[in-house]
Coordinates of C-alpha atoms in Angstrom, one line a residue:
Chain A
M1 CA -11.4 16.2 16.8
A2 CA -10.9 15.3 13.4
D3 CA -8.7 16.1 10.3
E4 CA -6.2 17.8 12.4
V5 CA -2.9 16.1 11.5
C6 CA -2.6 14.4 7.7
F7 CA -6.0 15.7 6.5
R8 CA -5.5 19.4 8.0
T9 CA -5.7 20.8 4.5
L10 CA -8.6 19.0 3.4
H11 CA -11.2 21.5 4.1
L12 CA -9.4 24.1 1.9
A13 CA -10.0 24.5 -2.0
S14 CA -7.2 22.5 -3.8
P15 CA -5.9 21.2 -0.5
W16 CA -2.8 19.8 -2.3
S17 CA -1.6 23.2 -3.3
L18 CA 1.3 25.0 -1.8
S19 CA -0.9 28.0 -0.7
A20 CA -3.3 25.6 0.9
Y21 CA -0.5 24.3 2.7
E22 CA 1.5 27.3 4.0
S23 CA -2.0 28.6 5.4
V24 CA -1.9 26.2 7.6
G25 CA 1.6 26.7 8.9
G26 CA 3.1 24.4 6.3
Y27 CA 7.1 24.6 6.1
Q28 CA 7.4 26.7 9.2
V29 CA 8.7 23.8 11.1
W30 CA 11.2 23.2 8.3
R31 CA 12.3 26.9 8.3
K32 CA 12.4 27.2 11.9
L33 CA 14.7 23.9 12.3
L34 CA 17.0 25.3 9.5
K35 CA 17.1 29.0 11.0
E36 CA 17.7 28.0 14.7
K37 CA 19.9 24.9 14.0
I38 CA 17.6 23.0 16.7
K39 CA 19.6 20.2 17.9
P40 CA 18.4 16.5 16.2
E41 CA 18.2 15.1 19.9
A42 CA 15.6 17.6 20.8
I43 CA 13.6 16.4 17.9
I44 CA 13.7 12.7 18.6
D45 CA 12.8 13.4 22.2
E46 CA 9.6 15.6 21.1
L47 CA 8.8 12.5 19.0
K48 CA 9.3 10.0 21.9
L49 CA 7.0 12.4 24.0
S50 CA 4.3 12.4 21.3
A51 CA 4.1 8.4 21.3
L52 CA 4.1 8.7 17.5
R53 CA 3.9 4.8 16.3
G54 CA 4.4 3.5 12.9
R55 CA 1.5 3.8 10.8
G56 CA 2.2 1.2 8.3
G57 CA 1.1 -1.5 10.3
A58 CA 3.8 -2.7 12.8
G59 CA 3.3 0.3 15.3
F60 CA 7.1 0.8 16.3
P61 CA 7.9 4.0 18.1
T62 CA 9.0 6.6 15.8
G63 CA 11.2 8.5 17.9
L64 CA 13.2 5.4 19.0
K65 CA 13.4 4.1 15.5
W66 CA 14.8 7.3 14.3
S67 CA 17.5 7.2 17.1
F68 CA 18.9 4.3 15.8
M69 CA 20.3 5.6 12.8
P70 CA 24.0 6.7 13.0
R71 CA 23.5 10.3 12.1
N72 CA 27.2 11.2 12.4
A73 CA 28.3 8.0 10.2
K74 CA 30.5 9.1 7.1
G75 CA 29.0 8.4 3.8
Q76 CA 25.7 8.4 2.3
K77 CA 22.4 7.9 4.4
Y78 CA 19.0 7.3 3.1
I79 CA 15.4 8.5 4.3
V80 CA 12.8 6.1 2.4
C81 CA 9.1 6.5 2.3
N82 CA 6.9 3.7 2.1
S83 CA 4.2 4.6 -0.1
D84 CA 3.6 1.3 -1.4
E85 CA 0.0 1.1 0.1
G86 CA -1.4 -2.3 -0.6
E87 CA -2.7 -4.2 2.4
P88 CA -6.3 -4.9 1.5
G89 CA -8.7 -2.7 3.0
T90 CA -6.2 0.3 3.2
F91 CA -6.5 3.4 1.2
K92 CA -5.3 6.5 3.4
D93 CA -1.7 7.0 2.0
R94 CA -3.4 7.6 -1.3
D95 CA -5.2 10.4 0.0
I96 CA -2.4 12.2 1.9
L97 CA -0.1 11.9 -1.5
R98 CA -3.4 13.1 -3.4
F99 CA -4.2 15.9 -0.9
N100 CA -1.5 16.8 1.2
P101 CA 1.9 16.0 -0.5
H102 CA 3.6 18.9 1.0
Q103 CA 3.3 17.7 4.3
L104 CA 4.8 14.4 3.8
I105 CA 7.6 16.4 1.8
E106 CA 8.2 18.7 5.0
G107 CA 8.3 15.5 6.9
M108 CA 10.8 13.8 5.0
A109 CA 13.2 16.4 4.8
I110 CA 12.9 17.0 8.6
A111 CA 13.9 13.5 8.9
G112 CA 16.9 14.2 6.7
Y113 CA 18.0 16.9 8.8
V114 CA 17.5 14.7 12.0
M115 CA 19.1 11.9 10.8
G116 CA 22.0 13.4 8.6
A117 CA 20.6 12.0 5.6
T118 CA 20.9 14.1 2.2
V119 CA 18.9 12.1 0.1
G120 CA 15.3 10.6 0.3
F121 CA 13.3 8.2 -1.8
N122 CA 9.6 8.1 -1.9
Y123 CA 8.5 4.6 -3.1
I124 CA 5.0 4.9 -4.5
R125 CA 3.0 2.0 -5.7
G126 CA 3.0 1.6 -9.4
E127 CA -0.7 1.9 -9.8
F128 CA -0.7 5.5 -8.0
F129 CA -0.2 7.5 -11.4
E130 CA -2.5 10.3 -9.9
P131 CA -1.0 10.4 -6.4
F132 CA 2.4 10.2 -8.1
E133 CA 1.6 13.4 -10.6
R134 CA 0.6 15.3 -7.2
V135 CA 3.6 14.8 -5.1
E136 CA 5.8 15.2 -8.1
Q137 CA 4.4 18.9 -8.8
A138 CA 4.6 19.5 -5.0
L139 CA 8.2 18.5 -5.1
Q140 CA 8.8 20.9 -7.9
E141 CA 7.3 23.6 -6.1
A142 CA 9.4 23.2 -2.9
R143 CA 12.6 23.0 -5.0
T144 CA 11.5 26.2 -6.6
L145 CA 11.1 27.8 -2.7
G146 CA 14.6 26.4 -2.3
L147 CA 13.2 24.4 0.4
I148 CA 14.4 20.9 -1.0
G149 CA 17.7 20.4 -2.9
K150 CA 21.4 21.6 -2.0
N151 CA 22.3 24.4 0.2
I152 CA 18.7 25.0 1.6
L153 CA 18.0 28.4 2.3
G154 CA 21.4 29.0 2.5
T155 CA 22.1 27.0 5.5
Q156 CA 24.2 24.6 3.9
V157 CA 22.2 21.9 4.7
D158 CA 21.2 19.4 1.8
F159 CA 18.3 17.4 1.3
E160 CA 17.3 16.0 -2.4
L161 CA 14.0 14.0 -2.4
H162 CA 13.1 11.4 -5.4
N163 CA 9.6 10.1 -6.1
V164 CA 10.0 6.6 -7.5
L165 CA 7.4 4.0 -8.5
G166 CA 6.8 0.4 -8.1
A167 CA 5.4 -1.7 -10.6
G168 CA 2.9 -3.9 -8.6
A169 CA 4.1 -6.3 -6.1
Y170 CA 2.4 -6.2 -2.4
I171 CA 5.6 -7.6 -0.9
C172 CA 7.5 -4.3 -1.7
G173 CA 5.6 -2.8 1.2
E174 CA 7.8 -5.0 3.2
E175 CA 10.7 -2.6 4.2
T176 CA 13.6 -4.6 3.0
A177 CA 11.8 -5.9 -0.1
L178 CA 11.1 -2.4 -1.0
M179 CA 14.9 -1.4 -0.9
D180 CA 15.6 -4.1 -3.4
S181 CA 13.0 -2.6 -5.4
I182 CA 14.5 0.7 -5.3
E183 CA 17.6 -0.8 -6.5
G184 CA 16.0 -2.5 -9.5
K185 CA 15.4 -5.9 -8.5
K186 CA 12.6 -8.4 -7.5
G187 CA 11.3 -7.4 -4.3
L188 CA 12.5 -10.2 -2.3
P189 CA 12.6 -9.5 1.7
R190 CA 15.8 -9.6 3.3
F191 CA 17.2 -11.2 6.6
K192 CA 17.1 -8.9 9.5
P193 CA 19.5 -8.3 11.2
P194 CA 21.4 -6.4 9.7
F195 CA 18.6 -3.8 10.3
P196 CA 18.1 -1.0 7.5
A197 CA 19.5 1.7 10.0
N198 CA 22.7 -0.1 9.4
Y199 CA 22.6 -1.8 5.9
G200 CA 19.5 -0.3 3.8
V201 CA 19.3 1.2 0.5
Y202 CA 22.6 0.2 -1.6
G203 CA 23.8 -1.2 1.7
R204 CA 23.9 2.3 3.1
P205 CA 22.3 3.3 6.7
T206 CA 18.6 3.9 5.7
N207 CA 15.6 5.1 7.7
I208 CA 12.2 4.0 6.5
N209 CA 8.8 5.2 7.6
N210 CA 5.3 4.8 6.4
T211 CA 3.6 7.8 4.5
E212 CA 1.3 8.8 7.2
T213 CA 4.3 8.5 10.0
F214 CA 6.3 11.0 7.8
A215 CA 3.2 13.4 7.4
S216 CA 2.4 13.6 10.9
V217 CA 6.0 15.0 11.9
P218 CA 5.6 18.7 10.8
V219 CA 2.2 18.7 12.8
I220 CA 3.7 17.2 15.7
L221 CA 6.6 19.7 15.9
Q222 CA 4.5 22.7 15.0
H223 CA 2.0 22.2 18.1
G224 CA 4.5 19.9 20.3
G225 CA 5.0 16.1 21.5
K226 CA 2.2 16.7 24.2
W227 CA -0.2 18.2 22.2
F228 CA -0.2 15.1 19.5
L229 CA 0.2 12.8 22.7
E230 CA -3.1 14.0 24.0
L231 CA -5.0 13.7 20.9
G232 CA -4.8 9.9 21.4
K233 CA -4.0 8.2 24.7
P234 CA -1.0 7.0 26.5
N235 CA 1.6 5.1 24.3
N236 CA -0.7 5.6 21.7
G237 CA -0.5 9.2 20.8
G238 CA -2.2 11.3 18.4
C239 CA -4.7 10.9 15.5
K240 CA -4.8 8.0 13.2
I241 CA -6.5 7.7 9.7
F242 CA -9.0 4.8 9.7
S243 CA -9.8 3.3 6.4
I244 CA -13.4 1.9 6.9
S245 CA -14.7 -0.2 4.0
G246 CA -16.9 -3.1 3.6
H247 CA -20.5 -3.2 4.8
V248 CA -21.1 0.5 6.1
E249 CA -23.3 3.4 4.6
K250 CA -20.3 5.7 4.4
P251 CA -17.0 4.1 3.5
G252 CA -13.9 6.3 3.5
N253 CA -11.1 7.6 5.3
Y254 CA -11.7 9.0 9.0
E255 CA -8.9 10.6 10.8
V256 CA -9.7 10.8 14.6
G257 CA -7.7 10.4 17.9
L258 CA -6.6 6.9 18.7
G259 CA -8.5 5.6 21.7
I260 CA -12.0 6.4 20.1
R261 CA -14.3 3.9 20.9
F262 CA -14.9 1.4 17.8
S263 CA -19.0 2.0 17.9
E264 CA -18.4 5.8 17.6
L265 CA -16.2 5.3 14.5
L266 CA -18.8 2.9 13.0
S267 CA -21.5 5.5 13.4
M268 CA -19.0 8.1 11.9
A269 CA -19.1 5.8 9.1
G270 CA -22.7 5.5 8.9
G271 CA -23.2 2.3 10.6
V272 CA -23.9 -1.0 9.2
Q273 CA -25.2 -0.9 5.7
K274 CA -28.9 -1.0 5.2
G275 CA -29.9 -1.4 8.8
R276 CA -28.2 -4.7 9.0
R277 CA -26.6 -6.3 11.8
L278 CA -23.0 -6.0 12.5
K279 CA -21.2 -9.8 12.5
A280 CA -17.2 -9.2 12.6
V281 CA -14.8 -6.7 11.8
I282 CA -11.1 -7.0 10.4
P283 CA -9.7 -4.0 12.5
G284 CA -6.4 -3.6 10.8
G285 CA -6.2 -4.9 7.1
S286 CA -6.8 -8.0 5.8
S287 CA -3.7 -9.9 7.8
A288 CA -5.1 -8.5 11.2
P289 CA -7.0 -11.1 13.1
V290 CA -10.8 -11.0 12.8
L291 CA -12.8 -10.3 15.8
P292 CA -16.7 -10.9 16.5
A293 CA -19.0 -7.8 16.8
E294 CA -19.5 -8.5 20.4
I295 CA -15.7 -7.9 21.1
M296 CA -15.6 -4.9 18.5
M297 CA -18.4 -3.0 20.1
N298 CA -16.7 -3.1 23.3
L299 CA -13.0 -2.0 22.2
T300 CA -11.4 1.1 21.6
M301 CA -9.5 1.8 18.5
D302 CA -5.6 1.9 19.6
Y303 CA -2.5 -0.2 19.3
D304 CA -2.6 -1.4 22.7
A305 CA -6.7 -2.1 23.0
L306 CA -6.4 -4.2 20.0
S307 CA -3.5 -6.4 20.7
K308 CA -5.1 -7.3 23.9
A309 CA -8.2 -8.5 22.1
G310 CA -6.0 -10.9 20.2
S311 CA -5.8 -8.4 16.9
M312 CA -4.0 -5.5 16.0
L313 CA -4.4 -2.0 14.8
G314 CA -2.1 -2.7 11.7
S315 CA -2.7 -0.2 9.2
G316 CA -5.9 1.0 10.5
A317 CA -7.8 -0.5 7.9
V318 CA -11.0 -1.2 9.2
I319 CA -13.3 -3.7 7.3
V320 CA -16.9 -4.2 8.5
L321 CA -18.7 -7.4 7.8
D322 CA -22.4 -7.7 8.0
E323 CA -24.8 -10.7 8.9
T324 CA -25.0 -11.6 5.5
T325 CA -21.3 -12.3 5.2
C326 CA -20.0 -15.9 4.5
M327 CA -16.8 -16.3 6.4
V328 CA -15.4 -19.3 4.3
K329 CA -15.8 -17.1 1.0
M330 CA -14.1 -14.2 2.8
L331 CA -11.2 -16.3 4.1
A332 CA -10.9 -17.9 0.7
R333 CA -10.6 -14.6 -1.0
I334 CA -7.9 -13.4 1.8
A335 CA -5.8 -16.6 1.2
H336 CA -5.9 -16.5 -2.3
F337 CA -4.5 -12.9 -1.8
Y338 CA -1.2 -14.2 0.2
F339 CA -1.0 -17.2 -2.3
E340 CA -0.9 -14.5 -5.1
E341 CA 1.8 -12.2 -3.4
S342 CA 3.9 -14.6 -1.8
C343 CA 7.3 -13.8 -3.2
G344 CA 8.4 -17.5 -3.2
Q345 CA 11.5 -17.2 -1.2
C346 CA 10.6 -19.2 1.8
S347 CA 9.1 -22.8 1.2
P348 CA 6.6 -22.7 4.5
C349 CA 4.9 -19.6 2.6
R350 CA 5.4 -20.5 -0.9
E351 CA 3.8 -24.1 -0.5
G352 CA 1.6 -23.1 2.5
T353 CA -0.3 -20.2 1.2
G354 CA -1.2 -22.2 -2.3
W355 CA -2.3 -25.3 0.2
M356 CA -4.6 -23.0 2.0
S357 CA -5.8 -21.4 -0.5
R358 CA -6.7 -24.5 -2.4
L359 CA -8.2 -26.0 0.8
L360 CA -10.6 -23.0 1.3
H361 CA -11.4 -22.8 -2.1
R362 CA -12.7 -26.4 -2.5
M363 CA -14.5 -25.8 1.2
E364 CA -16.5 -22.9 -0.1
K365 CA -17.4 -24.9 -3.3
G366 CA -18.9 -27.6 -0.6
E367 CA -16.1 -30.1 -2.1
S368 CA -14.3 -30.6 1.1
K369 CA -13.2 -33.9 2.7
M370 CA -13.6 -34.7 6.3
G371 CA -10.3 -33.5 8.0
D372 CA -10.0 -30.5 5.9
I373 CA -10.2 -28.1 8.7
E374 CA -7.7 -29.7 10.8
L375 CA -5.3 -30.0 7.9
L376 CA -6.0 -26.0 7.1
N377 CA -5.1 -25.3 10.4
S378 CA -2.0 -27.3 10.8
V379 CA -0.6 -25.8 7.4
A380 CA -1.4 -22.2 9.1
D381 CA 0.8 -23.5 12.4
G382 CA 3.4 -24.4 9.8
I383 CA 3.9 -21.1 8.2
M384 CA 3.6 -19.1 11.5
G385 CA 7.0 -17.7 12.5
R386 CA 8.9 -19.7 10.1
T387 CA 9.7 -17.3 7.2
I388 CA 12.1 -14.3 6.6
C389 CA 9.2 -11.6 6.4
A390 CA 6.0 -11.2 8.0
L391 CA 3.8 -12.3 4.8
G392 CA 3.8 -15.5 6.2
D393 CA 2.3 -14.7 9.6
A394 CA -0.1 -12.4 7.9
A395 CA -1.3 -15.2 5.7
A396 CA -1.7 -17.6 8.6
M397 CA -3.1 -15.1 11.1
P398 CA -6.5 -14.7 9.2
V399 CA -6.8 -18.4 9.1
Q400 CA -6.5 -19.0 12.6
S401 CA -8.5 -16.5 13.7
F402 CA -11.6 -17.1 11.2
L403 CA -11.5 -20.6 12.5
K404 CA -11.3 -19.7 16.1
H405 CA -14.5 -17.2 16.1
F406 CA -16.6 -18.9 13.2
K407 CA -15.6 -22.5 13.2
N408 CA -19.3 -23.7 12.8
E409 CA -19.5 -22.1 9.5
F410 CA -16.5 -23.9 8.0
E411 CA -17.9 -27.3 9.6
Y412 CA -21.2 -26.5 7.8
H413 CA -19.5 -26.0 4.5
V414 CA -17.7 -29.4 5.3
T415 CA -20.4 -31.6 6.5
H416 CA -23.4 -30.2 4.3
K417 CA -21.6 -28.9 1.3
R418 CA -23.4 -25.8 1.4
C419 CA -23.2 -22.5 2.7
L420 CA -24.7 -22.0 6.3
I421 CA -25.4 -18.3 5.8
K422 CA -27.4 -18.9 2.6
D423 CA -29.2 -21.6 4.3
L424 CA -30.4 -19.5 7.4
Chain B
M1 CA 15.5 -7.8 -36.6
T2 CA 17.3 -5.4 -34.5
V3 CA 15.2 -3.2 -32.0
V4 CA 16.3 0.2 -31.0
L5 CA 15.5 2.2 -28.1
S6 CA 13.5 5.1 -29.2
H7 CA 15.1 8.7 -28.7
Q8 CA 11.7 9.6 -26.4
A9 CA 12.3 6.5 -24.0
K10 CA 16.0 7.2 -24.0
L11 CA 15.4 10.7 -22.8
A12 CA 12.7 9.5 -20.2
I13 CA 15.0 6.8 -18.7
D14 CA 17.8 9.4 -18.6
A15 CA 15.9 11.9 -16.6
W16 CA 14.6 9.1 -14.4
L17 CA 18.3 7.6 -13.8
T18 CA 19.3 11.2 -12.3
K19 CA 17.7 10.3 -9.1
Y20 CA 20.0 7.5 -8.8
P21 CA 23.8 7.2 -7.9
E22 CA 25.6 7.0 -11.1
D23 CA 27.1 3.5 -10.4
Q24 CA 23.4 2.1 -9.9
R25 CA 21.7 2.4 -13.4
Q26 CA 19.8 -0.8 -12.6
S27 CA 17.7 1.0 -10.2
A28 CA 15.8 2.8 -13.1
V29 CA 14.9 -1.0 -14.8
L30 CA 11.3 -0.9 -13.5
F31 CA 10.5 2.6 -14.8
A32 CA 12.4 1.8 -18.2
L33 CA 10.5 -1.5 -18.7
K34 CA 7.0 0.7 -18.3
V35 CA 8.3 3.3 -20.6
V36 CA 9.2 0.5 -23.4
Q37 CA 6.0 -1.7 -22.5
E38 CA 3.9 1.6 -23.2
E39 CA 5.5 2.5 -26.4
N40 CA 5.0 -1.3 -27.6
G41 CA 1.2 -1.2 -27.0
G42 CA 1.2 -2.5 -23.3
W43 CA 3.5 -5.5 -23.6
L44 CA 6.9 -6.5 -23.3
T45 CA 8.9 -8.4 -26.0
E46 CA 12.5 -10.3 -25.5
D47 CA 14.1 -7.9 -27.5
L48 CA 12.7 -4.9 -25.6
M49 CA 14.0 -6.5 -22.6
D50 CA 17.4 -7.1 -23.9
M51 CA 17.5 -3.7 -24.9
V52 CA 16.6 -2.1 -21.7
A53 CA 19.4 -4.8 -20.2
A54 CA 22.2 -3.4 -22.7
Y55 CA 21.0 0.2 -21.9
L56 CA 21.4 -0.1 -18.2
K57 CA 24.3 -2.5 -18.6
M58 CA 22.7 -5.0 -16.4
P59 CA 22.9 -8.9 -17.2
R60 CA 19.5 -9.9 -19.3
I61 CA 18.4 -12.5 -16.7
A62 CA 17.9 -9.6 -14.0
V63 CA 15.7 -7.8 -16.5
Y64 CA 13.7 -10.9 -17.0
E65 CA 13.3 -11.5 -13.1
V66 CA 12.2 -7.9 -12.7
A67 CA 9.5 -8.3 -15.8
T68 CA 8.5 -11.8 -14.6
F69 CA 8.0 -10.5 -10.9
Y70 CA 5.9 -7.2 -11.2
N71 CA 2.3 -7.9 -12.1
M72 CA 2.2 -4.5 -13.9
F73 CA 4.6 -6.1 -16.7
E74 CA 2.8 -8.0 -19.7
L75 CA 4.4 -10.7 -21.5
E76 CA 1.8 -11.1 -23.8
P77 CA 0.3 -8.8 -26.2
V78 CA -2.9 -6.9 -24.5
G79 CA -5.8 -5.0 -25.6
K80 CA -5.6 -1.0 -26.2
H81 CA -7.2 -0.8 -22.9
K82 CA -6.5 -2.9 -20.2
I83 CA -9.3 -3.2 -17.4
C84 CA -7.7 -4.2 -14.1
I85 CA -10.4 -5.2 -11.7
C86 CA -9.8 -5.7 -8.1
T87 CA -11.7 -8.7 -6.7
N88 CA -10.1 -8.5 -3.4
I89 CA -12.0 -8.3 0.0
S90 CA -13.5 -4.9 0.3
C91 CA -14.6 -4.7 -3.2
M92 CA -15.8 -8.1 -2.9
L93 CA -17.8 -7.2 -0.2
K94 CA -19.4 -4.6 -2.0
G95 CA -20.2 -6.7 -5.4
S96 CA -17.0 -7.1 -7.2
D97 CA -18.5 -10.4 -8.1
E98 CA -21.4 -8.6 -10.2
I99 CA -19.0 -6.2 -11.8
V100 CA -16.8 -8.8 -12.9
A101 CA -19.7 -10.8 -14.5
H102 CA -20.9 -7.5 -16.3
F103 CA -17.7 -6.9 -17.8
K104 CA -17.1 -10.6 -18.8
T105 CA -20.9 -10.6 -20.4
K106 CA -20.4 -7.3 -21.9
L107 CA -17.2 -8.0 -23.6
G108 CA -17.7 -11.9 -24.2
I109 CA -14.2 -12.6 -22.6
D110 CA -12.6 -14.0 -19.4
F111 CA -9.9 -12.9 -17.3
G112 CA -6.6 -12.8 -19.3
Q113 CA -8.4 -12.5 -22.6
T114 CA -8.4 -9.7 -24.9
T115 CA -11.5 -8.7 -27.5
E116 CA -11.1 -9.9 -31.1
D117 CA -11.0 -6.4 -32.1
G118 CA -8.0 -5.7 -29.9
H119 CA -9.7 -3.0 -27.8
F120 CA -10.1 -4.7 -24.1
T121 CA -8.1 -6.7 -21.9
L122 CA -9.5 -8.2 -18.8
K123 CA -7.2 -8.8 -15.7
E124 CA -8.1 -9.5 -12.2
V125 CA -5.7 -7.9 -9.8
E126 CA -5.4 -7.5 -6.0
C127 CA -6.3 -4.5 -3.7
L128 CA -5.6 -1.1 -5.7
A129 CA -6.0 1.0 -2.4
A130 CA -9.2 2.4 -3.2
C131 CA -11.6 0.2 -1.1
G132 CA -13.4 3.5 0.2
G133 CA -14.8 3.6 -3.5
A134 CA -15.3 -0.2 -4.0
P135 CA -15.9 -1.7 -6.2
A136 CA -13.1 -0.3 -8.0
V137 CA -11.3 -0.7 -11.4
Q138 CA -8.2 0.6 -13.1
I139 CA -7.9 1.3 -16.6
G140 CA -4.9 2.6 -18.0
R141 CA -3.8 5.2 -15.4
T142 CA -7.3 5.9 -14.5
Y143 CA -9.5 4.6 -11.4
Y144 CA -13.0 4.2 -11.6
E145 CA -14.7 4.1 -8.4
N146 CA -18.2 3.0 -6.8
L147 CA -18.8 1.1 -9.9
T148 CA -22.3 -0.2 -11.1
P149 CA -23.4 -2.1 -14.2
E150 CA -24.6 1.2 -15.6
K151 CA -21.4 3.1 -15.1
I152 CA -19.4 0.3 -16.6
D153 CA -21.5 0.7 -19.7
A154 CA -21.0 4.5 -19.7
I155 CA -17.1 3.9 -19.2
L156 CA -16.9 1.3 -22.0
A157 CA -19.1 3.8 -24.5
E158 CA -16.8 6.5 -23.7
L159 CA -13.7 4.7 -24.3
E160 CA -14.5 2.7 -27.4
G161 CA -18.2 3.3 -28.2
V162 CA -19.4 -0.3 -26.9
K163 CA -22.9 -0.4 -26.6

């Protein structure tokens, strides 16, 4: 049960080609919808049944999100794909764009049909030159076949899709910042409400989903919502791509059913490198709270189990840390990242991320003062829940969780001015 | 000195503009800045930004805001090859410290500096979404993954014959 959804062409030669995609049933769903004029409500019901949840990090039920769009409202509506992959540890959308671009295109076209939107934007991070070229080429092929564009296959249905590029800003992965970026502005997250379904790109109703989410849709509709649901577990339907990085023998993307035991996933990635012991795991990208080995080894990998354990599945980026990892250095690097990427709009995040980064770097270098740990904790608490977007929380959660589970290492750095791991 | 948008740049920007509604020319600013930056050897001058502002009919300040917000834009001259090294967590766990040290020693420059011959600039960047191939760097449009000091030597030799 692997590589069945977004990676279903991966075993073929030139998996990104139109012929490879068509050989696994590609564009059949799109053709069928158009030909049989299947009711949008029926598609949304199927997605709800599938228990597909947003693959970008928030895990919001996709069928429900699609039902929020006012499909019959007059005027332009937009479908937007968030291919601004940038959560540290995450590298799955890059592979979907490179190896199965047609499936994303089909998923977005279906979304346009369901939600009454005739234009889509696929916002790809600026560094992804190669993936951009692949999707651009696939889009040209789809246009040539008449599957994208005006009056598709003579059905009077229009759907025009555009690949656009960012220019290097993590914050543009936040959905409303991404919309500002499409509009040619700095990527500053907007206040919500209004939500994108009412006020999105150019102030028009907009549906935005992650690359993996859109790319899952054609397969769900081909095999049915129930089939997809049963690939995973109740409320956590389907396969998910886990991007496994860090201290494992075989880092890489693994598309497996949600609910897989972490221990099994770790084995698939070759286990902990060099025969070392597992220390901890960041299970859902750098913003997800870290969990110690003993908790992880008893967990299943799905939204509900990780949330119950005090962390989150996030984007499915599993960062594995072995026993040689200094948690102070690790957290200092994470804190630096959020400091670099804070858009500066909200004071708690703009000031707090810099404060945390400086405190942690001096702790790592053994230059801390007594009371720095308490100060660090209070800065994190001061950011949590006090910002427009989730970047503030994303910066605070690692700090809180590292201090919760590995406080002794931080105390050692403060009191001994040295690294506990190096002294062991 | 008057700077003019090149014919090539205009063609590229005009083609890109077709993606957006006609009254939303500003949407193409990220792309336009990339085009003129590339034509200018990898960095933006105030004249170039003003030119883009005029062409897209947007306030100059709005272009400066964008150029200073997104980190792929350079406001100072850079080398022929901009080496963007990821030092974020997955790369760090796989030895990016060693990769950074090797680049710095080999080229004799620090982050944010350019070699005297103008060939290489070193830049520290955040996650490139290539964590499965960590440690990773981006040079120009290309990602280089699973780096080792030996691989770096080979890459530099191929790019500029650095020994």
